[in-house]
Amino acid sequence: MTTTRQNRIITLDEFIIKNQKHYNDATGSLTRLLRDIGIASKIVNREVNKAGLVNILGDAKSGNSSGDNVQKLDLFANQVMIECLQNSGECAGVASEEDEKWTKLNPVSNKRADYVVVMDPLDGSSNIDVNVSVGTIFGIYKKLTKTKSGVKESDFFQKGSKMVAAGYVLYGTSTILVYTTGNGVNGFTLDPSIGEFCLSHKNIKMPDFGIYYSVNQGYYQKFDLEVRRFIDNCNDENYRLRYIGSMVSDVHRSLFKGGIFLYPNTRKYPGGKLRLLYECNPMAMIVEQAGGIAVDCQLNRILDVPVTSIHQRSTIAIGSKKMVKDFISHVKKYSAVK
Ligand code: P6P
């Protein structure tokens, strides 16, 4: 059967190269970096998919900078991502949820490494042992340090709006890689029969509205009044509560079906639980590029929040334009802090 042009498979590599013209400095560096992240994702996917079969489950008996119990798969994903970024020769340094400090990479070639990467190598890892979706989140910045191989902390302390690319990989019923370089959002589903991420969701646009809201309702009594009133409104409107406990999964659903995901401040996390640098910012760039909105519970645009530490936490309300705007109006109406 001949494959007509419109049905032709477009792999992630082909798509990245084809769209290289959108990158300001189309030197191919960002292209190579994105492709190597794709390779790392395929390796992580292989292990995630057989986690139940290999002695890779269970607690790695160590905690990470967030104090979370670290599953062995977290460590594996972190190691694979760092190795692939090192091999790309395009990445000067990495900041990861799994490492207290950022890591300087020694580019394999003597060329200048222009970028730094921020990442949560395996988000939602508490779900691994019960076969629920987990994900990788990444963001890419052009480094500010002028020297060829130098990298400094300030290279990572850039606002989210300075990212040149952001993306996530969702290891679910299928494995999908969704990314943006600031010119729209595209999704690639892994075809295991050929080992390639293939374009499956072109130019993703987030619905302006949805019937789902996503928040850990178990903390309801600990939320501020304005958040509780917004949740009450969701209940009055008969919205459906969907909460997987994996940010990538919950935001991914909103991206395709519409909805809002909230992680407000609680007594346990007065500044919010999620990390600004490698969770909130990359997801916010993707959602904004798809037509949605991402703010913190003080109504600051997530991508404009100053980054002052690698594991800085943030509150977040992210999702469909109309639903986040409704959240914003509830905060303005009920917030004690005028
Ligand atoms: P809670 C996973 O551990 C994570 O970092 C996010 O992926 C997820 O949205 C959140 O924490 C879940 O937190 O407190 O509801 O279990």
Coordinates of C-alpha atoms and ligand atoms in Angstrom, one line a residue:
M1 CA 0.0 0.0 0.0
T2 CA 1.5 3.3 -1.0
T3 CA 1.6 5.9 1.9
T4 CA 0.0 9.1 0.6
R5 CA 1.9 12.2 1.6
Q6 CA -0.6 13.3 4.2
N7 CA -0.3 10.0 6.0
R8 CA 3.5 9.9 6.0
I9 CA 5.0 9.3 9.4
I10 CA 6.9 12.3 10.6
T11 CA 9.4 11.4 13.3
L12 CA 10.5 13.7 16.1
D13 CA 13.9 14.0 14.6
E14 CA 12.5 15.0 11.2
F15 CA 10.1 17.5 12.8
I16 CA 12.8 19.2 14.9
I17 CA 15.2 19.5 11.9
K18 CA 12.4 20.8 9.7
N19 CA 11.4 23.4 12.3
Q20 CA 15.0 24.5 13.0
K21 CA 14.4 27.6 11.0
H22 CA 12.2 28.9 13.8
Y23 CA 15.1 29.0 16.2
N24 CA 16.8 32.3 16.3
D25 CA 20.3 30.9 16.1
A26 CA 19.6 27.9 13.8
T27 CA 23.1 26.4 14.4
G28 CA 21.6 23.0 15.0
S29 CA 22.7 23.0 18.7
L30 CA 19.1 23.1 20.0
T31 CA 18.1 20.5 17.4
R32 CA 20.7 18.1 18.7
L33 CA 19.8 18.8 22.3
L34 CA 16.1 18.1 21.7
R35 CA 16.9 14.9 19.8
D36 CA 19.1 13.7 22.7
I37 CA 16.3 14.3 25.2
G38 CA 14.1 12.2 22.9
I39 CA 16.7 9.4 23.1
A40 CA 16.9 9.6 26.8
S41 CA 13.1 9.4 27.0
K42 CA 13.1 6.2 25.0
I43 CA 15.6 4.6 27.4
V44 CA 13.6 5.7 30.4
N45 CA 10.4 4.5 28.8
R46 CA 11.9 1.1 28.3
E47 CA 12.6 0.7 32.0
V48 CA 9.3 2.4 33.2
N49 CA 7.4 -0.1 31.1
K50 CA 9.1 -3.1 32.7
A51 CA 9.5 -1.7 36.2
G52 CA 7.3 -4.4 37.6
L53 CA 9.5 -7.1 36.1
V54 CA 12.9 -5.8 37.0
N55 CA 14.3 -5.2 40.5
I56 CA 14.0 -1.5 40.0
L57 CA 10.8 -0.9 42.0
G58 CA 10.7 0.0 45.5
D59 CA 12.3 2.6 47.6
A60 CA 15.9 3.4 46.8
K61 CA 16.4 4.1 50.6
S62 CA 17.4 7.6 49.9
G63 CA 15.7 10.9 49.7
N64 CA 16.1 13.7 47.2
S65 CA 16.4 17.5 47.7
S66 CA 12.6 17.6 48.1
G67 CA 12.8 15.1 50.9
D68 CA 10.7 12.6 48.9
N69 CA 11.4 8.9 49.1
V70 CA 13.4 8.3 45.9
Q71 CA 12.3 5.3 43.9
K72 CA 15.1 3.5 42.1
L73 CA 13.5 4.5 38.8
D74 CA 14.0 8.1 39.7
L75 CA 17.7 7.6 40.1
F76 CA 17.8 5.6 36.8
A77 CA 15.9 8.3 34.9
N78 CA 18.1 11.0 36.4
Q79 CA 21.3 9.2 35.4
V80 CA 20.1 8.5 31.8
M81 CA 19.0 12.1 31.2
I82 CA 22.3 13.5 32.5
E83 CA 24.3 11.0 30.4
C84 CA 22.4 11.8 27.2
L85 CA 22.7 15.5 27.8
Q86 CA 26.4 15.1 28.4
N87 CA 26.7 13.1 25.1
S88 CA 24.9 15.8 23.2
G89 CA 27.8 18.2 23.8
E90 CA 25.2 21.1 23.7
C91 CA 24.4 21.2 27.4
A92 CA 26.7 23.0 29.9
G93 CA 24.8 22.1 33.0
V94 CA 21.8 20.4 34.5
A95 CA 19.5 21.2 37.5
S96 CA 17.5 18.2 38.5
E97 CA 14.9 17.5 41.2
E98 CA 17.1 14.5 42.1
D99 CA 20.2 16.5 42.9
E100 CA 20.7 19.0 45.7
K101 CA 23.0 21.2 43.5
W102 CA 23.2 21.7 39.7
T103 CA 25.7 19.6 37.8
K104 CA 28.3 21.1 35.4
L105 CA 28.7 18.9 32.3
N106 CA 32.0 18.5 30.5
P107 CA 31.0 18.6 26.8
V108 CA 32.3 15.6 25.0
S109 CA 33.5 17.9 22.2
N110 CA 35.6 20.9 22.6
K111 CA 32.9 23.1 21.2
R112 CA 30.9 25.7 23.2
A113 CA 27.9 24.3 25.0
D114 CA 25.2 26.9 24.7
Y115 CA 22.4 25.6 26.9
V116 CA 21.5 24.5 30.4
V117 CA 18.7 22.1 31.2
V118 CA 16.3 22.0 34.2
M119 CA 14.4 18.8 34.7
D120 CA 12.3 16.6 36.9
P121 CA 13.4 13.2 35.5
L122 CA 10.5 11.2 36.8
D123 CA 7.6 13.3 38.1
G124 CA 4.9 11.5 40.1
S125 CA 7.2 8.7 41.0
S126 CA 5.0 7.7 44.0
N127 CA 2.7 6.2 41.3
I128 CA 5.3 3.9 39.8
D129 CA 4.6 0.9 42.1
V130 CA 0.9 1.0 41.3
N131 CA 1.2 1.3 37.6
V132 CA -0.1 4.9 37.3
S133 CA 1.3 7.3 34.7
V134 CA 4.5 9.2 35.5
G135 CA 6.4 11.7 33.5
T136 CA 9.6 13.6 32.7
I137 CA 9.5 17.4 32.6
F138 CA 12.3 19.5 31.1
G139 CA 13.1 23.1 30.3
I140 CA 16.0 24.5 28.2
Y141 CA 17.7 27.9 28.7
K142 CA 20.4 29.5 26.6
K143 CA 23.2 30.0 29.1
L144 CA 24.2 33.6 30.0
T145 CA 27.9 32.7 30.8
K146 CA 30.0 33.9 27.9
T147 CA 32.9 31.6 28.3
K148 CA 33.0 28.5 26.1
S149 CA 32.5 25.8 28.8
G150 CA 31.6 27.9 31.8
V151 CA 28.3 27.6 33.6
K152 CA 27.2 29.5 36.7
E153 CA 24.2 29.3 39.1
S154 CA 22.9 32.5 37.4
D155 CA 22.5 30.5 34.2
F156 CA 19.7 28.6 36.0
F157 CA 18.2 31.5 37.8
Q158 CA 16.5 32.9 34.8
K159 CA 12.7 33.5 34.7
G160 CA 10.6 30.9 32.9
S161 CA 9.9 33.4 30.2
K162 CA 13.6 33.1 29.1
M163 CA 13.3 29.4 28.3
V164 CA 14.0 28.6 24.6
A165 CA 12.2 25.2 24.9
A166 CA 10.1 23.2 27.3
G167 CA 8.5 19.8 27.2
Y168 CA 7.4 16.7 29.0
V169 CA 7.2 12.9 28.4
L170 CA 4.2 11.1 29.7
Y171 CA 4.7 7.3 30.3
G172 CA 1.1 6.2 30.2
T173 CA -1.1 3.9 28.2
S174 CA 1.2 5.1 25.4
T175 CA 4.3 7.2 25.7
I176 CA 3.9 10.8 24.4
L177 CA 6.5 13.6 24.2
V178 CA 5.0 17.1 24.1
Y179 CA 7.2 20.1 23.5
T180 CA 7.4 23.7 22.4
T181 CA 10.2 26.0 21.3
G182 CA 7.9 29.0 21.5
N183 CA 6.2 28.4 18.2
G184 CA 3.2 26.3 19.2
V185 CA 3.0 22.9 20.9
N186 CA 3.3 19.5 19.2
G187 CA 2.9 15.9 20.5
F188 CA 4.8 12.8 19.4
T189 CA 3.7 9.3 20.3
L190 CA 6.3 6.6 20.6
D191 CA 5.8 3.8 18.1
P192 CA 7.6 0.8 19.7
S193 CA 7.6 -1.1 16.5
I194 CA 10.1 1.4 15.0
G195 CA 11.4 2.9 18.2
E196 CA 10.5 6.4 17.0
F197 CA 8.5 9.3 18.5
C198 CA 6.0 10.1 15.6
L199 CA 4.0 13.3 15.2
S200 CA 0.6 12.5 16.5
H201 CA -0.8 15.8 17.8
K202 CA 0.1 18.8 15.6
N203 CA -0.3 22.3 16.9
I204 CA -2.1 21.4 20.1
K205 CA -4.6 24.0 21.3
M206 CA -5.9 23.8 24.9
P207 CA -9.7 24.2 25.1
D208 CA -10.7 27.5 26.6
F209 CA -13.0 25.6 29.0
G210 CA -13.4 22.1 30.4
I211 CA -15.5 20.1 32.8
Y212 CA -12.6 18.9 34.9
Y213 CA -10.9 20.4 37.9
S214 CA -7.8 18.9 39.4
V215 CA -6.8 19.4 43.0
N216 CA -6.0 17.3 46.0
Q217 CA -9.4 17.7 47.7
G218 CA -8.0 16.0 50.8
Y219 CA -6.4 19.4 51.7
Y220 CA -9.7 21.3 51.2
Q221 CA -9.9 22.4 54.9
K222 CA -6.3 23.6 54.8
F223 CA -6.7 25.8 51.7
D224 CA -7.2 29.6 51.9
L225 CA -10.8 30.9 51.7
E226 CA -10.5 32.0 48.1
V227 CA -9.4 28.5 47.0
R228 CA -12.2 26.8 48.9
R229 CA -14.7 29.2 47.3
F230 CA -13.4 28.4 43.9
I231 CA -13.6 24.7 44.6
D232 CA -17.2 25.2 45.9
N233 CA -18.0 26.9 42.6
C234 CA -16.5 23.9 40.7
N235 CA -18.9 21.7 42.7
D236 CA -21.8 24.0 42.1
E237 CA -21.1 23.9 38.4
N238 CA -20.9 20.0 38.6
Y239 CA -17.4 19.9 37.2
R240 CA -15.7 16.5 37.6
L241 CA -12.8 16.1 40.0
R242 CA -9.9 14.3 38.4
Y243 CA -6.6 14.0 40.4
I244 CA -4.0 11.5 39.5
G245 CA -1.3 12.8 41.8
S246 CA 1.1 13.2 38.9
M247 CA 1.4 16.8 37.6
V248 CA 2.3 15.8 34.1
S249 CA -0.8 13.5 33.8
D250 CA -3.1 16.0 35.3
V251 CA -1.9 18.9 33.1
H252 CA -1.8 16.6 30.1
R253 CA -5.5 15.8 30.5
S254 CA -6.3 19.5 30.8
L255 CA -4.2 20.3 27.6
F256 CA -6.4 17.9 25.6
K257 CA -9.8 18.0 27.3
G258 CA -9.7 21.4 29.0
G259 CA -9.6 21.9 32.7
I260 CA -7.7 23.5 35.6
F261 CA -5.0 22.0 37.8
L262 CA -4.3 23.6 41.2
Y263 CA -1.7 23.1 43.8
P264 CA -2.3 25.9 46.3
N265 CA -0.5 26.7 49.5
T266 CA -1.3 24.4 52.5
R267 CA -0.1 24.3 56.1
K268 CA 2.5 21.7 55.1
Y269 CA 3.6 23.6 52.0
P270 CA 3.0 27.3 52.8
G271 CA 4.8 28.3 49.5
G272 CA 3.2 25.5 47.5
K273 CA 4.7 22.0 46.9
L274 CA 5.6 22.1 43.3
R275 CA 9.0 23.3 42.1
L276 CA 9.1 26.5 40.0
L277 CA 12.2 25.8 38.0
Y278 CA 11.6 22.3 36.7
E279 CA 7.9 21.6 37.2
C280 CA 5.8 24.8 37.1
N281 CA 7.8 26.8 34.5
P282 CA 8.1 24.2 31.8
M283 CA 4.4 23.2 32.1
A284 CA 3.5 26.9 32.1
M285 CA 5.4 27.5 28.9
I286 CA 3.7 24.6 27.2
V287 CA 0.2 25.6 28.4
E288 CA 0.6 29.3 27.5
Q289 CA 1.9 28.2 24.0
A290 CA -1.3 26.1 23.7
G291 CA -3.5 29.1 24.6
G292 CA -3.9 28.5 28.4
I293 CA -2.9 30.4 31.5
A294 CA -0.6 29.7 34.4
V295 CA -0.4 31.8 37.5
D296 CA 0.6 31.3 41.2
C297 CA -2.0 31.8 43.9
Q298 CA -0.8 35.4 44.3
L299 CA -1.9 35.8 40.7
N300 CA 1.6 36.3 39.4
R301 CA 2.2 34.9 35.9
I302 CA 4.3 31.8 36.6
L303 CA 6.8 32.5 33.8
D304 CA 7.5 35.9 35.3
V305 CA 8.3 34.7 38.9
P306 CA 11.9 35.4 39.7
V307 CA 14.0 32.3 40.2
T308 CA 16.1 32.6 43.4
S309 CA 16.9 29.0 44.2
I310 CA 17.0 25.7 42.3
H311 CA 14.4 23.9 44.4
Q312 CA 12.2 26.9 45.0
R313 CA 8.6 26.0 45.5
S314 CA 5.5 27.7 44.0
T315 CA 1.8 27.6 44.2
I316 CA 0.1 27.1 40.8
A317 CA -3.2 27.4 39.0
I318 CA -2.7 26.2 35.4
G319 CA -5.1 25.3 32.6
S320 CA -7.9 26.5 30.3
K321 CA -8.1 30.3 29.9
K322 CA -11.7 30.7 31.1
M323 CA -11.2 28.5 34.1
V324 CA -8.0 30.1 35.3
K325 CA -9.6 33.5 34.8
D326 CA -12.5 32.3 37.0
F327 CA -10.0 31.2 39.6
I328 CA -8.4 34.7 39.4
S329 CA -11.7 36.4 40.0
H330 CA -12.4 34.2 43.0
V331 CA -9.0 35.1 44.5
K332 CA -9.7 38.8 43.9
K333 CA -13.1 38.5 45.5
Y334 CA -12.3 36.4 48.5
S335 CA -8.6 36.9 49.2
A336 CA -7.9 38.3 52.6
V337 CA -4.8 39.9 51.1
K338 CA -6.2 42.8 49.0
Ligands
P6P1 P1 0.1 15.5 46.6 C1 4.3 14.2 42.6 O1 5.0 13.8 43.8 C2 4.1 15.7 42.6 O2 5.3 16.3 42.7 C3 3.3 16.2 41.4 O3 3.6 15.4 40.3 C4 1.9 16.0 41.9 O4 1.0 16.9 41.2 C5 2.0 16.3 43.3 O5 3.3 16.0 43.8 C6 1.0 15.5 44.2 O6 1.1 16.0 45.5 O7 0.4 16.3 47.9 O8 -1.3 15.8 46.1 O9 0.3 14.0 46.8

